[in-house]
mmCIF file of C-alpha atoms and ligand atoms in Angstrom:
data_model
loop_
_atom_site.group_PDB
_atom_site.id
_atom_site.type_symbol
_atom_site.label_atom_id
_atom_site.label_comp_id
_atom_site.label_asym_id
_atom_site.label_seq_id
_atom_site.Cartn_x
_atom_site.Cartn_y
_atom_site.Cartn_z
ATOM 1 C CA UNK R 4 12.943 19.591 -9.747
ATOM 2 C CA UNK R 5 12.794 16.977 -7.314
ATOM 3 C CA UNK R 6 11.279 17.657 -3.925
ATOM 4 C CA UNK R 7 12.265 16.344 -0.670
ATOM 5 C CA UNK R 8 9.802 14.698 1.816
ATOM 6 C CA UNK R 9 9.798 17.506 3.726
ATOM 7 C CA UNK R 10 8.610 19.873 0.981
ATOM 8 C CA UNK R 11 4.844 20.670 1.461
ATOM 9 C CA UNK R 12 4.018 19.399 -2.142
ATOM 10 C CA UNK R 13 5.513 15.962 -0.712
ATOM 11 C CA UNK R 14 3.602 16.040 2.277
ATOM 12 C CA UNK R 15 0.275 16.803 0.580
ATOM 13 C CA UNK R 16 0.595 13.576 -1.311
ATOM 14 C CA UNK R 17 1.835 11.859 1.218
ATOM 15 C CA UNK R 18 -1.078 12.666 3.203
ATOM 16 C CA UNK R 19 -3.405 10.618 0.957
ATOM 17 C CA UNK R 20 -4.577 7.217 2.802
ATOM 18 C CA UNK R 21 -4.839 4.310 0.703
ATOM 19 C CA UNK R 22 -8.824 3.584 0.292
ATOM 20 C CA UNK R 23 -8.816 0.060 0.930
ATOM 21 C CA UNK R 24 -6.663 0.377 4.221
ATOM 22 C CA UNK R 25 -7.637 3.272 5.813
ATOM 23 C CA UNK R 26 -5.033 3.626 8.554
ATOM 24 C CA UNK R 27 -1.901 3.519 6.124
ATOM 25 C CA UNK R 28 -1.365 6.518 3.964
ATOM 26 C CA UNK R 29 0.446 6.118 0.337
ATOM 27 C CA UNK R 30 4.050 6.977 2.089
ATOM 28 C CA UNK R 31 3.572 4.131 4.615
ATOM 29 C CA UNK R 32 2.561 1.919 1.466
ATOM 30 C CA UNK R 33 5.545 2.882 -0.543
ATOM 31 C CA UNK R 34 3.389 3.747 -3.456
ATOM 32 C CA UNK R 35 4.500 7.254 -3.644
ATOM 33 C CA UNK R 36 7.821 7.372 -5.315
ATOM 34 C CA UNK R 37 8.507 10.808 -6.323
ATOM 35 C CA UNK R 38 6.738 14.827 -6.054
ATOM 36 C CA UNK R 39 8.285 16.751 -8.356
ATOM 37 C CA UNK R 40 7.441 20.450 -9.501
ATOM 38 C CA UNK R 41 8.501 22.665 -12.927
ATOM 39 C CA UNK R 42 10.598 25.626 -11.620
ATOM 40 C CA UNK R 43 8.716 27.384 -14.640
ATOM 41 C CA UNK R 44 5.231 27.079 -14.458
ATOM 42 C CA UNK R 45 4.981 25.435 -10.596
ATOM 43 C CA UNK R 46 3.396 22.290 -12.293
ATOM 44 C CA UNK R 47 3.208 19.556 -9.513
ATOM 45 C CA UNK R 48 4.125 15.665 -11.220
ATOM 46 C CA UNK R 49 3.226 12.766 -8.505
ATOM 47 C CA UNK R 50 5.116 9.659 -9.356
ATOM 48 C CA UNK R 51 3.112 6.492 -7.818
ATOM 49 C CA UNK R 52 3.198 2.861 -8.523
ATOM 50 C CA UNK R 53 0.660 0.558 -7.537
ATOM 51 C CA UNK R 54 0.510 -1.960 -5.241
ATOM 52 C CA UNK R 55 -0.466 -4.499 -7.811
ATOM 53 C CA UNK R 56 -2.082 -4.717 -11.622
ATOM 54 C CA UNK R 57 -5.448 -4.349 -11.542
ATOM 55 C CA UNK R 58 -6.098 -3.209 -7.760
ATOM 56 C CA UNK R 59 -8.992 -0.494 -8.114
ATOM 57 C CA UNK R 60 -7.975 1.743 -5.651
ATOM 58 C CA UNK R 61 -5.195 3.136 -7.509
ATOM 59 C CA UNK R 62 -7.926 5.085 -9.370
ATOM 60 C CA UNK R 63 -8.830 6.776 -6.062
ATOM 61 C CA UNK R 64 -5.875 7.356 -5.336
ATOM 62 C CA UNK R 65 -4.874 9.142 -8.364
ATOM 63 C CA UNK R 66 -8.280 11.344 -7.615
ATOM 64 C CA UNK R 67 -7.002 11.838 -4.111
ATOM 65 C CA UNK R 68 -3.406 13.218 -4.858
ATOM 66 C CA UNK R 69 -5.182 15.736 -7.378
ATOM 67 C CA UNK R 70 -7.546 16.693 -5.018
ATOM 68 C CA UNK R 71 -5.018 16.990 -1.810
ATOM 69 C CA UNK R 72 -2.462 19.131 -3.959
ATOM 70 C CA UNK R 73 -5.349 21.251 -4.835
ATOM 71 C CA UNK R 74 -6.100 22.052 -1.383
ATOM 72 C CA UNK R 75 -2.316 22.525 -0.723
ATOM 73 C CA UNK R 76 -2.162 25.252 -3.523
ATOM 74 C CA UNK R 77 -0.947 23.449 -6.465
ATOM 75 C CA UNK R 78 -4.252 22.469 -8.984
ATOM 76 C CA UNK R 79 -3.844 20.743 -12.148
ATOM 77 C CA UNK R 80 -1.333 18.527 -10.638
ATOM 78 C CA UNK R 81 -0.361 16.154 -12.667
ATOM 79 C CA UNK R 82 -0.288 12.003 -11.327
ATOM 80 C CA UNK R 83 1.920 9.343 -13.151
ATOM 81 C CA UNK R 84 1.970 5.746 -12.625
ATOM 82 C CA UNK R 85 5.295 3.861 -12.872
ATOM 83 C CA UNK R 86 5.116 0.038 -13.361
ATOM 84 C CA UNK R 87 8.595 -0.780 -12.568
ATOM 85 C CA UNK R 88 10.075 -1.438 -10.613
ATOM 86 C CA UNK R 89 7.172 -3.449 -9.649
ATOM 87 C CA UNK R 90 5.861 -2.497 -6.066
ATOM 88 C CA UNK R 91 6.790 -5.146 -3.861
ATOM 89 C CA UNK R 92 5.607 -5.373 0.502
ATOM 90 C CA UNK R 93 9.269 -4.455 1.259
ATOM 91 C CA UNK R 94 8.540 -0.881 0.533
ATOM 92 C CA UNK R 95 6.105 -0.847 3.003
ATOM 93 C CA UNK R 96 7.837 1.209 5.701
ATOM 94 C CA UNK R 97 8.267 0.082 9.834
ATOM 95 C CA UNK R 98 5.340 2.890 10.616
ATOM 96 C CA UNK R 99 3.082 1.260 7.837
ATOM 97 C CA UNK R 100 3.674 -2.479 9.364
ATOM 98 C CA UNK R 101 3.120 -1.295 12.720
ATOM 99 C CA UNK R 102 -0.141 0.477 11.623
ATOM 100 C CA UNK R 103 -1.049 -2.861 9.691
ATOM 101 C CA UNK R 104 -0.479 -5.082 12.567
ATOM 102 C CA UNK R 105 -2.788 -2.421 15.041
ATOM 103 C CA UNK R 106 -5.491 -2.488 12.681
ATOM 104 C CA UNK R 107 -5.605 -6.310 12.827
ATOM 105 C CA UNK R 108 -4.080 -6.788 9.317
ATOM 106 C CA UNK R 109 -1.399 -9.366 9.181
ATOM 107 C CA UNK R 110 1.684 -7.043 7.500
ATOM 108 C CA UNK R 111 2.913 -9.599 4.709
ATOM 109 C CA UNK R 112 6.413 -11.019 5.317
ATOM 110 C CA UNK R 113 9.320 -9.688 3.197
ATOM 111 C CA UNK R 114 8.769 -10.367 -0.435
ATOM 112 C CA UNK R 115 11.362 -13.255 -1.423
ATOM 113 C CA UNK R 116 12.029 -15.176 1.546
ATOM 114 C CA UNK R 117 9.328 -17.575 1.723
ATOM 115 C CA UNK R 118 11.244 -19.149 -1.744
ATOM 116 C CA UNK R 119 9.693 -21.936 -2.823
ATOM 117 C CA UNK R 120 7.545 -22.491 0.939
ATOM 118 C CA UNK R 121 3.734 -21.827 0.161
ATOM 119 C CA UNK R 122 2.863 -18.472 1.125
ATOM 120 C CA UNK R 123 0.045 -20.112 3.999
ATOM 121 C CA UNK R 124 2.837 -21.626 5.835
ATOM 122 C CA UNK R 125 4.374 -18.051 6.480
ATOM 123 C CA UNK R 126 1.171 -15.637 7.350
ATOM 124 C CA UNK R 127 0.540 -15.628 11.220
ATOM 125 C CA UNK R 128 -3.046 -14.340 13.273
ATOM 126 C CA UNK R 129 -2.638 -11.122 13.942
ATOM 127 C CA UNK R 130 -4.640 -11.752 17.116
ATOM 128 C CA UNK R 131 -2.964 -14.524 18.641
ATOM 129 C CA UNK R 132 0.329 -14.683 16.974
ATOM 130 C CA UNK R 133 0.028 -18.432 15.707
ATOM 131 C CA UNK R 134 0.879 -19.745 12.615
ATOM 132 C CA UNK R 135 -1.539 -22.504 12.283
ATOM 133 C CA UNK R 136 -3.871 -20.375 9.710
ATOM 134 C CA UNK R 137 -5.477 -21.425 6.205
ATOM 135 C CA UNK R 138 -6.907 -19.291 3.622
ATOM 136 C CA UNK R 139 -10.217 -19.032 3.336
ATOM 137 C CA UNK R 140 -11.011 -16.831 0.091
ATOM 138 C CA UNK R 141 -8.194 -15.210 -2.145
ATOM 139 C CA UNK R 142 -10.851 -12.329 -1.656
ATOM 140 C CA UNK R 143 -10.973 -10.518 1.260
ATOM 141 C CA UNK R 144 -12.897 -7.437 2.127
ATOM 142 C CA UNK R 145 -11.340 -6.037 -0.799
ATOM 143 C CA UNK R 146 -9.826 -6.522 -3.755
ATOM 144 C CA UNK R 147 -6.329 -6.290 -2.795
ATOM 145 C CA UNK R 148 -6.832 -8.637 0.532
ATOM 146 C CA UNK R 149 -7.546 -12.251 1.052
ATOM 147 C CA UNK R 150 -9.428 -13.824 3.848
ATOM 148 C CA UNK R 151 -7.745 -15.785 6.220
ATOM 149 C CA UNK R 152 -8.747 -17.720 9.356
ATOM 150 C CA UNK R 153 -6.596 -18.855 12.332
ATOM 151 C CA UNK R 154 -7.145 -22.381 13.805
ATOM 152 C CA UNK R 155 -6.241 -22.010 17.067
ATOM 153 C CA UNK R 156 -8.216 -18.738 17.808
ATOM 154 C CA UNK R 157 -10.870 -19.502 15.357
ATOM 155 C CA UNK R 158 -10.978 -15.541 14.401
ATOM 156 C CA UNK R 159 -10.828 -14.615 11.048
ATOM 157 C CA UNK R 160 -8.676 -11.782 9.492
ATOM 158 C CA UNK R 161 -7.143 -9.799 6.642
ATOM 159 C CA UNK R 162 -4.135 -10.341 4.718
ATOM 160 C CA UNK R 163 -2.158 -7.545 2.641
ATOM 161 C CA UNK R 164 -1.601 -9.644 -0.466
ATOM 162 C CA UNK R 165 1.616 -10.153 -1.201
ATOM 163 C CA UNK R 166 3.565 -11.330 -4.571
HETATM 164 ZN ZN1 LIG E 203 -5.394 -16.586 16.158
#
């Protein structure tokens, strides 16, 4: 049975904030895709799919859900990773970009419009708003985040990788 978002086993997952970007939970990422509970045995199923291959968080996060469904009542729930469709930035809802841009991270554009355009021509400062920014290090602070810097305020900042 699946539950809505406004079902409490829903909102205990979706509660869960993503551990490399602290100020967007797993709802604003679009990672969590489905709650879903046996009408037998009460058996909570999390359905999440990662932002990318290999980003380490997802591992935390997977402990997270556990632990926040726990908390809500429901132990022993179980947490299943779905590959595909692949996660893409367009899941990323309006209250995750606005939360992205507030924290100084620039929110990556719409997967699929830049076409054949190199992705540095497209990713403005957060700060100042101009687009006159290079990449620095396809590493950022994490993982799952490259450095950038902006030329014309000097500052550098986070992006959200996109595909
Ligand atoms: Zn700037």
């Amino acid at each position: 049975m699946v539950t809505t978002r406004t079902d409490p086993t829903w909102r205990a997952a979706a509660s869960v904030v993503d551990p490399e970007l602290r100020v967007l939970t797993i709802e604003d990422l679009g990672v969590l895709r489905e709650v879903a509970t046996d009408r037998d045995s009460g058996r909570v199923t999390v359905t999440i799919t990662p932002t990318y291959t290999g980003c380490p968080a997802m591992d935390v996060i997977r402990d997270d859900i556990r632990a926040a469904l726990a908390a809500a009542g429901h132990p022993g729930a179980e947490v299943v990773t779905v590959y595909a469709p692949a996660w893409s930035t367009d899941w990323i809802s309006e209250t995750g970009r606005a939360k992205l841009a507030a924290a100084g991270i620039a929110p990556p554009g719409p997967a699929g419009t830049t076409g054949p355009v190199p992705l540095t021509l497209s990713v403005r400062c957060p700060l100042c708003g101009a687009a006159d920014t290079e990449q620095v290090s396809r590493f950022g602070s994490t993982a799952c985040k490259s450095l950038w810097r902006c030329r014309a305020c000097r500052e550098p900042f986070d992006h959200l990788r996109a595909f």
